Amino acid sequence: MSETQNTISGRHFTGETLVVDGLAFNGCTLTDCRLIYRGGPPPAIKACRFDNCRWEFEDAAAQTLVFLTGLYHGGFESVVESTFDAVRAKARPAAAPTTPSATSLTAARVAEITRRLAESPPIRIIKRPKPKT
């Protein structure tokens, strides 16, 4: 892979701040970097090494996390947990369903979550002031 506008190959970054939306990293080493994801196209990362890097979320990505927090603390803990279960499942090799009902069970859970969201009042997120130290 050669370096193009959106692809970075074989580079070493130290102590840099990088907005990663839409970038592809291949065979890079990042040390003590601040990596910012703003909710745009996800970065592609292949064969890279990250040492002591910090991920941060801004703009749309941060709002998604705020929304998930509101869901979790607003009585929809199961929605958030199901979302993270799905994320974890994507990270592992897909296993074939052990029973014919495994797929329909997932569909039933999605239908139930959708029904609960539709019947619920809108989620309000209240920002509390930081305690004085």
CSV table of N, CA and C in Angstrom, one decimal:
chain,number,residue,atom,x,y,z
A,1,MET,N,0.8,-1.2,0.0
A,1,MET,CA,0.0,0.0,0.0
A,1,MET,C,0.9,1.2,0.0
A,2,SER,N,0.6,2.1,-0.9
A,2,SER,CA,1.4,3.4,-0.9
A,2,SER,C,0.7,4.5,-0.2
A,3,GLU,N,1.4,5.5,0.2
A,3,GLU,CA,0.7,6.6,0.9
A,3,GLU,C,0.0,7.5,-0.1
A,4,THR,N,-1.3,7.6,0.2
A,4,THR,CA,-2.1,8.5,-0.6
A,4,THR,C,-2.8,9.5,0.3
A,5,GLN,N,-3.7,10.3,-0.2
A,5,GLN,CA,-4.4,11.3,0.7
A,5,GLN,C,-5.0,10.7,1.9
A,6,ASN,N,-5.6,9.5,1.8
A,6,ASN,CA,-6.3,8.9,2.9
A,6,ASN,C,-5.6,7.7,3.5
A,7,THR,N,-4.5,7.2,2.9
A,7,THR,CA,-3.7,6.0,3.4
A,7,THR,C,-2.3,6.4,3.8
A,8,ILE,N,-2.0,6.0,5.1
A,8,ILE,CA,-0.7,6.3,5.6
A,8,ILE,C,0.0,4.9,5.9
A,9,SER,N,1.1,4.7,5.3
A,9,SER,CA,1.8,3.4,5.4
A,9,SER,C,3.2,3.6,6.0
A,10,GLY,N,3.5,2.7,6.9
A,10,GLY,CA,4.9,2.6,7.4
A,10,GLY,C,5.4,3.8,8.1
A,11,ARG,N,4.6,4.7,8.6
A,11,ARG,CA,5.1,5.9,9.3
A,11,ARG,C,5.2,5.6,10.8
A,12,HIS,N,6.0,6.4,11.4
A,12,HIS,CA,6.1,6.4,12.9
A,12,HIS,C,5.7,7.8,13.4
A,13,PHE,N,4.7,7.8,14.3
A,13,PHE,CA,4.2,9.0,14.9
A,13,PHE,C,4.6,9.0,16.4
A,14,THR,N,5.1,10.1,16.9
A,14,THR,CA,5.4,10.3,18.3
A,14,THR,C,4.8,11.6,18.8
A,15,GLY,N,4.0,11.5,19.8
A,15,GLY,CA,3.5,12.7,20.5
A,15,GLY,C,2.6,13.6,19.6
A,16,GLU,N,2.0,13.0,18.6
A,16,GLU,CA,1.2,13.8,17.7
A,16,GLU,C,-0.3,13.7,18.0
A,17,THR,N,-1.1,14.7,17.6
A,17,THR,CA,-2.5,14.7,17.6
A,17,THR,C,-3.0,14.4,16.2
A,18,LEU,N,-3.8,13.3,16.0
A,18,LEU,CA,-4.3,13.0,14.7
A,18,LEU,C,-5.8,12.8,14.7
A,19,VAL,N,-6.5,13.5,13.8
A,19,VAL,CA,-7.9,13.2,13.6
A,19,VAL,C,-8.0,12.1,12.6
A,20,VAL,N,-8.5,11.0,13.1
A,20,VAL,CA,-8.4,9.7,12.3
A,20,VAL,C,-9.6,9.4,11.3
A,21,ASP,N,-10.6,10.3,11.4
A,21,ASP,CA,-11.8,10.0,10.5
A,21,ASP,C,-11.3,9.9,9.0
A,22,GLY,N,-11.7,8.8,8.4
A,22,GLY,CA,-11.5,8.6,7.0
A,22,GLY,C,-10.1,8.2,6.6
A,23,LEU,N,-9.2,8.0,7.6
A,23,LEU,CA,-7.8,7.6,7.3
A,23,LEU,C,-7.6,6.1,7.3
A,24,ALA,N,-6.6,5.7,6.6
A,24,ALA,CA,-6.2,4.2,6.7
A,24,ALA,C,-4.8,4.2,7.1
A,25,PHE,N,-4.5,3.4,8.1
A,25,PHE,CA,-3.2,3.3,8.6
A,25,PHE,C,-2.7,1.8,8.3
A,26,ASN,N,-1.6,1.7,7.7
A,26,ASN,CA,-1.1,0.4,7.4
A,26,ASN,C,0.4,0.3,7.9
A,27,GLY,N,0.7,-0.6,8.8
A,27,GLY,CA,2.0,-0.8,9.3
A,27,GLY,C,2.7,0.4,9.9
A,28,CYS,N,1.9,1.1,10.6
A,28,CYS,CA,2.4,2.3,11.3
A,28,CYS,C,2.7,2.1,12.8
A,29,THR,N,3.5,2.9,13.4
A,29,THR,CA,3.8,2.8,14.8
A,29,THR,C,3.4,4.2,15.4
A,30,LEU,N,2.5,4.2,16.4
A,30,LEU,CA,2.1,5.4,17.0
A,30,LEU,C,2.4,5.4,18.5
A,31,THR,N,3.2,6.3,19.0
A,31,THR,CA,3.6,6.4,20.4
A,31,THR,C,3.3,7.7,21.0
A,32,ASP,N,2.6,7.6,22.2
A,32,ASP,CA,2.2,8.8,22.9
A,32,ASP,C,1.4,9.8,22.1
A,33,CYS,N,0.5,9.2,21.3
A,33,CYS,CA,-0.3,10.1,20.4
A,33,CYS,C,-1.7,10.3,20.9
A,34,ARG,N,-2.3,11.3,20.6
A,34,ARG,CA,-3.7,11.6,20.9
A,34,ARG,C,-4.5,11.4,19.6
A,35,LEU,N,-5.4,10.4,19.6
A,35,LEU,CA,-6.1,10.0,18.4
A,35,LEU,C,-7.6,10.4,18.6
A,36,ILE,N,-8.1,11.3,17.7
A,36,ILE,CA,-9.4,11.8,17.8
A,36,ILE,C,-10.3,11.3,16.7
A,37,TYR,N,-11.4,10.7,17.1
A,37,TYR,CA,-12.5,10.3,16.2
A,37,TYR,C,-13.7,11.2,16.4
A,38,ARG,N,-14.1,11.7,15.3
A,38,ARG,CA,-15.2,12.7,15.3
A,38,ARG,C,-16.6,12.2,14.8
A,39,GLY,N,-16.6,10.9,14.4
A,39,GLY,CA,-17.9,10.3,13.9
A,39,GLY,C,-18.0,10.3,12.4
A,40,GLY,N,-17.0,10.6,11.7
A,40,GLY,CA,-17.0,10.5,10.2
A,40,GLY,C,-16.7,9.0,9.8
A,41,PRO,N,-16.2,8.9,8.6
A,41,PRO,CA,-15.8,7.5,8.2
A,41,PRO,C,-14.8,6.9,9.1
A,42,PRO,N,-15.1,5.7,9.6
A,42,PRO,CA,-14.2,5.0,10.5
A,42,PRO,C,-12.8,4.8,9.9
A,43,PRO,N,-11.8,4.9,10.8
A,43,PRO,CA,-10.4,4.7,10.2
A,43,PRO,C,-10.2,3.2,10.0
A,44,ALA,N,-9.4,2.9,9.0
A,44,ALA,CA,-9.0,1.5,8.8
A,44,ALA,C,-7.6,1.3,9.4
A,45,ILE,N,-7.4,0.3,10.2
A,45,ILE,CA,-6.1,0.1,10.8
A,45,ILE,C,-5.7,-1.3,10.6
A,46,LYS,N,-4.5,-1.4,10.0
A,46,LYS,CA,-4.0,-2.8,9.7
A,46,LYS,C,-2.5,-2.8,10.1
A,47,ALA,N,-2.2,-3.9,10.9
A,47,ALA,CA,-0.8,-4.2,11.2
A,47,ALA,C,-0.1,-3.0,11.9
A,48,CYS,N,-0.8,-2.3,12.7
A,48,CYS,CA,-0.2,-1.1,13.4
A,48,CYS,C,0.1,-1.4,14.9
A,49,ARG,N,1.0,-0.6,15.4
A,49,ARG,CA,1.4,-0.7,16.8
A,49,ARG,C,1.0,0.6,17.5
A,50,PHE,N,0.3,0.5,18.6
A,50,PHE,CA,0.0,1.7,19.4
A,50,PHE,C,0.6,1.6,20.8
A,51,ASP,N,1.4,2.5,21.2
A,51,ASP,CA,2.1,2.5,22.5
A,51,ASP,C,1.7,3.8,23.2
A,52,ASN,N,1.0,3.6,24.3
A,52,ASN,CA,0.6,4.7,25.2
A,52,ASN,C,-0.2,5.8,24.4
A,53,CYS,N,-1.1,5.4,23.6
A,53,CYS,CA,-1.9,6.4,22.8
A,53,CYS,C,-3.2,6.6,23.5
A,54,ARG,N,-3.8,7.7,23.4
A,54,ARG,CA,-5.1,8.1,24.0
A,54,ARG,C,-6.1,8.3,22.9
A,55,TRP,N,-7.3,7.6,23.0
A,55,TRP,CA,-8.4,7.8,22.0
A,55,TRP,C,-9.3,8.8,22.6
A,56,GLU,N,-9.8,9.8,21.8
A,56,GLU,CA,-10.8,10.7,22.2
A,56,GLU,C,-11.9,10.8,21.2
A,57,PHE,N,-13.1,11.1,21.7
A,57,PHE,CA,-14.2,11.2,20.8
A,57,PHE,C,-14.8,12.6,20.9
A,58,GLU,N,-15.0,13.2,19.7
A,58,GLU,CA,-15.5,14.6,19.6
A,58,GLU,C,-16.7,14.6,18.6
A,59,ASP,N,-17.4,15.7,18.6
A,59,ASP,CA,-18.5,16.0,17.7
A,59,ASP,C,-19.5,14.8,17.7
A,60,ALA,N,-19.8,14.3,16.5
A,60,ALA,CA,-20.9,13.2,16.4
A,60,ALA,C,-20.5,12.0,17.2
A,61,ALA,N,-19.2,11.6,17.3
A,61,ALA,CA,-18.8,10.5,18.0
A,61,ALA,C,-19.1,10.7,19.5
A,62,ALA,N,-18.8,11.9,20.0
A,62,ALA,CA,-19.0,12.2,21.4
A,62,ALA,C,-20.5,12.2,21.7
A,63,GLN,N,-21.3,12.8,20.8
A,63,GLN,CA,-22.8,12.8,21.0
A,63,GLN,C,-23.4,11.4,21.0
A,64,THR,N,-22.8,10.5,20.3
A,64,THR,CA,-23.3,9.1,20.3
A,64,THR,C,-23.0,8.5,21.7
A,65,LEU,N,-21.9,8.8,22.2
A,65,LEU,CA,-21.6,8.3,23.6
A,65,LEU,C,-22.5,8.9,24.6
A,66,VAL,N,-22.8,10.2,24.5
A,66,VAL,CA,-23.7,10.9,25.4
A,66,VAL,C,-25.1,10.2,25.3
A,67,PHE,N,-25.5,9.9,24.1
A,67,PHE,CA,-26.8,9.3,23.9
A,67,PHE,C,-26.8,7.9,24.5
A,68,LEU,N,-25.8,7.1,24.3
A,68,LEU,CA,-25.8,5.8,24.9
A,68,LEU,C,-25.8,5.9,26.4
A,69,THR,N,-25.1,6.9,27.0
A,69,THR,CA,-25.1,7.1,28.4
A,69,THR,C,-26.5,7.4,28.9
A,70,GLY,N,-27.2,8.3,28.2
A,70,GLY,CA,-28.6,8.6,28.5
A,70,GLY,C,-29.5,7.4,28.5
A,71,LEU,N,-29.3,6.6,27.4
A,71,LEU,CA,-30.1,5.4,27.3
A,71,LEU,C,-29.9,4.5,28.6
A,72,TYR,N,-28.6,4.3,28.8
A,72,TYR,CA,-28.2,3.4,29.9
A,72,TYR,C,-28.8,3.8,31.3
A,73,HIS,N,-28.7,5.1,31.6
A,73,HIS,CA,-29.2,5.6,32.8
A,73,HIS,C,-30.6,6.0,32.8
A,74,GLY,N,-31.3,5.9,31.6
A,74,GLY,CA,-32.7,6.2,31.5
A,74,GLY,C,-33.6,5.0,31.4
A,75,GLY,N,-33.1,3.9,31.9
A,75,GLY,CA,-33.9,2.7,31.9
A,75,GLY,C,-33.8,1.7,30.7
A,76,PHE,N,-32.8,2.0,29.9
A,76,PHE,CA,-32.6,1.2,28.7
A,76,PHE,C,-31.2,0.5,28.8
A,77,GLU,N,-30.9,0.1,30.0
A,77,GLU,CA,-29.6,-0.6,30.1
A,77,GLU,C,-29.4,-1.8,29.2
A,78,SER,N,-30.6,-2.5,29.0
A,78,SER,CA,-30.5,-3.7,28.1
A,78,SER,C,-30.2,-3.3,26.7
A,79,VAL,N,-30.7,-2.1,26.2
A,79,VAL,CA,-30.4,-1.7,24.8
A,79,VAL,C,-28.9,-1.5,24.7
A,80,VAL,N,-28.3,-0.8,25.6
A,80,VAL,CA,-26.9,-0.5,25.6
A,80,VAL,C,-26.1,-1.8,25.7
A,81,GLU,N,-26.4,-2.7,26.6
A,81,GLU,CA,-25.7,-3.9,26.8
A,81,GLU,C,-25.8,-4.8,25.5
A,82,SER,N,-27.0,-4.8,24.9
A,82,SER,CA,-27.2,-5.5,23.6
A,82,SER,C,-26.3,-4.9,22.5
A,83,THR,N,-26.2,-3.6,22.5
A,83,THR,CA,-25.4,-3.0,21.5
A,83,THR,C,-23.9,-3.4,21.7
A,84,PHE,N,-23.4,-3.4,22.9
A,84,PHE,CA,-22.1,-3.8,23.2
A,84,PHE,C,-21.9,-5.3,23.0
A,85,ASP,N,-22.9,-6.1,23.2
A,85,ASP,CA,-22.8,-7.5,22.9
A,85,ASP,C,-22.6,-7.7,21.4
A,86,ALA,N,-23.3,-6.9,20.6
A,86,ALA,CA,-23.2,-7.0,19.2
A,86,ALA,C,-21.8,-6.6,18.7
A,87,VAL,N,-21.3,-5.6,19.4
A,87,VAL,CA,-19.9,-5.1,19.1
A,87,VAL,C,-18.9,-6.2,19.4
A,88,ARG,N,-19.0,-6.8,20.5
A,88,ARG,CA,-18.1,-7.9,20.9
A,88,ARG,C,-18.3,-9.1,20.0
A,89,ALA,N,-19.5,-9.4,19.6
A,89,ALA,CA,-19.7,-10.5,18.6
A,89,ALA,C,-19.0,-10.2,17.3
A,90,LYS,N,-19.0,-9.0,16.8
A,90,LYS,CA,-18.4,-8.7,15.6
A,90,LYS,C,-16.9,-8.8,15.6
A,91,ALA,N,-16.3,-8.7,16.9
A,91,ALA,CA,-14.9,-8.8,17.0
A,91,ALA,C,-14.4,-10.3,17.0
A,92,ARG,N,-15.3,-11.2,17.3
A,92,ARG,CA,-15.0,-12.6,17.2
A,92,ARG,C,-15.4,-13.2,15.9
A,93,PRO,N,-14.8,-14.3,15.5
A,93,PRO,CA,-15.3,-15.0,14.3
A,93,PRO,C,-16.7,-15.5,14.5
A,94,ALA,N,-17.5,-15.3,13.5
A,94,ALA,CA,-18.9,-15.6,13.6
A,94,ALA,C,-19.1,-17.1,13.8
A,95,ALA,N,-19.9,-17.5,14.7
A,95,ALA,CA,-20.3,-18.9,14.9
A,95,ALA,C,-21.6,-19.2,14.3
A,96,ALA,N,-21.8,-20.3,13.8
A,96,ALA,CA,-23.1,-20.7,13.3
A,96,ALA,C,-24.1,-20.8,14.4
A,97,PRO,N,-25.4,-20.4,14.2
A,97,PRO,CA,-26.4,-20.6,15.3
A,97,PRO,C,-26.5,-22.1,15.6
A,98,THR,N,-26.6,-22.3,16.9
A,98,THR,CA,-26.7,-23.7,17.4
A,98,THR,C,-28.1,-24.2,17.2
A,99,THR,N,-29.1,-23.4,17.2
A,99,THR,CA,-30.5,-23.8,17.0
A,99,THR,C,-31.1,-22.9,16.0
A,100,PRO,N,-32.2,-23.4,15.4
A,100,PRO,CA,-32.9,-22.6,14.4
A,100,PRO,C,-33.5,-21.4,15.0
A,101,SER,N,-33.8,-21.4,16.3
A,101,SER,CA,-34.4,-20.2,16.9
A,101,SER,C,-33.4,-19.1,17.3
A,102,ALA,N,-32.1,-19.3,17.2
A,102,ALA,CA,-31.1,-18.3,17.6
A,102,ALA,C,-31.3,-17.0,16.8
A,103,THR,N,-31.6,-17.1,15.5
A,103,THR,CA,-31.8,-15.9,14.7
A,103,THR,C,-33.1,-15.2,15.1
A,104,SER,N,-34.1,-16.0,15.3
A,104,SER,CA,-35.4,-15.4,15.6
A,104,SER,C,-35.4,-14.8,17.0
A,105,LEU,N,-34.6,-15.3,17.9
A,105,LEU,CA,-34.4,-14.8,19.3
A,105,LEU,C,-33.8,-13.4,19.2
A,106,THR,N,-32.8,-13.2,18.3
A,106,THR,CA,-32.2,-11.9,18.1
A,106,THR,C,-33.2,-10.9,17.6
A,107,ALA,N,-34.0,-11.4,16.6
A,107,ALA,CA,-35.0,-10.5,16.0
A,107,ALA,C,-36.1,-10.1,17.0
A,108,ALA,N,-36.4,-11.0,17.9
A,108,ALA,CA,-37.4,-10.8,18.9
A,108,ALA,C,-36.9,-9.7,19.9
A,109,ARG,N,-35.6,-9.8,20.2
A,109,ARG,CA,-35.0,-8.8,21.1
A,109,ARG,C,-35.0,-7.5,20.5
A,110,VAL,N,-34.6,-7.4,19.2
A,110,VAL,CA,-34.6,-6.1,18.5
A,110,VAL,C,-36.0,-5.5,18.5
A,111,ALA,N,-37.0,-6.3,18.2
A,111,ALA,CA,-38.4,-5.9,18.1
A,111,ALA,C,-38.9,-5.4,19.5
A,112,GLU,N,-38.5,-6.1,20.6
A,112,GLU,CA,-38.9,-5.6,21.9
A,112,GLU,C,-38.2,-4.3,22.3
A,113,ILE,N,-36.9,-4.1,22.0
A,113,ILE,CA,-36.2,-2.9,22.2
A,113,ILE,C,-36.8,-1.8,21.5
A,114,THR,N,-37.1,-2.0,20.2
A,114,THR,CA,-37.8,-1.0,19.4
A,114,THR,C,-39.1,-0.5,20.0
A,115,ARG,N,-39.9,-1.5,20.4
A,115,ARG,CA,-41.2,-1.2,21.0
A,115,ARG,C,-41.1,-0.4,22.3
A,116,ARG,N,-40.1,-0.8,23.1
A,116,ARG,CA,-39.9,0.0,24.4
A,116,ARG,C,-39.4,1.4,24.1
A,117,LEU,N,-38.6,1.6,23.1
A,117,LEU,CA,-38.1,2.9,22.8
A,117,LEU,C,-39.3,3.8,22.3
A,118,ALA,N,-40.1,3.2,21.4
A,118,ALA,CA,-41.3,4.0,20.9
A,118,ALA,C,-42.3,4.4,21.9
A,119,GLU,N,-42.4,3.6,23.0
A,119,GLU,CA,-43.4,3.9,24.0
A,119,GLU,C,-42.8,4.8,25.1
A,120,SER,N,-41.6,5.0,25.1
A,120,SER,CA,-40.9,5.8,26.2
A,120,SER,C,-40.9,7.3,25.9
A,121,PRO,N,-40.9,8.1,26.9
A,121,PRO,CA,-40.7,9.5,26.7
A,121,PRO,C,-39.3,9.8,26.2
A,122,PRO,N,-39.1,10.9,25.5
A,122,PRO,CA,-37.7,11.2,25.0
A,122,PRO,C,-36.7,11.2,26.1
A,123,ILE,N,-35.5,10.8,25.8
A,123,ILE,CA,-34.4,10.8,26.7
A,123,ILE,C,-33.9,12.2,26.9
A,124,ARG,N,-33.8,12.6,28.2
A,124,ARG,CA,-33.2,13.9,28.5
A,124,ARG,C,-31.9,13.6,29.1
A,125,ILE,N,-30.9,14.3,28.7
A,125,ILE,CA,-29.6,14.2,29.3
A,125,ILE,C,-29.3,15.5,30.1
A,126,ILE,N,-29.1,15.4,31.3
A,126,ILE,CA,-28.9,16.5,32.2
A,126,ILE,C,-27.4,16.6,32.6
A,127,LYS,N,-26.8,17.6,32.2
A,127,LYS,CA,-25.4,17.8,32.6
A,127,LYS,C,-25.3,18.4,34.0
A,128,ARG,N,-24.6,17.6,34.9
A,128,ARG,CA,-24.5,18.1,36.2
A,128,ARG,C,-23.2,18.9,36.3
A,129,PRO,N,-23.1,19.9,37.1
A,129,PRO,CA,-21.9,20.7,37.3
A,129,PRO,C,-20.8,19.8,37.9
A,130,LYS,N,-19.6,20.0,37.6
A,130,LYS,CA,-18.5,19.2,38.2
A,130,LYS,C,-18.4,19.6,39.6
A,131,PRO,N,-18.1,18.7,40.5
A,131,PRO,CA,-17.9,19.1,41.9
A,131,PRO,C,-16.7,19.9,42.1
A,132,LYS,N,-16.7,20.9,42.9
A,132,LYS,CA,-15.6,21.7,43.2
A,132,LYS,C,-14.6,20.9,44.0
A,133,THR,N,-13.3,21.1,43.6
A,133,THR,CA,-12.3,20.3,44.4
A,133,THR,C,-11.4,21.3,45.2
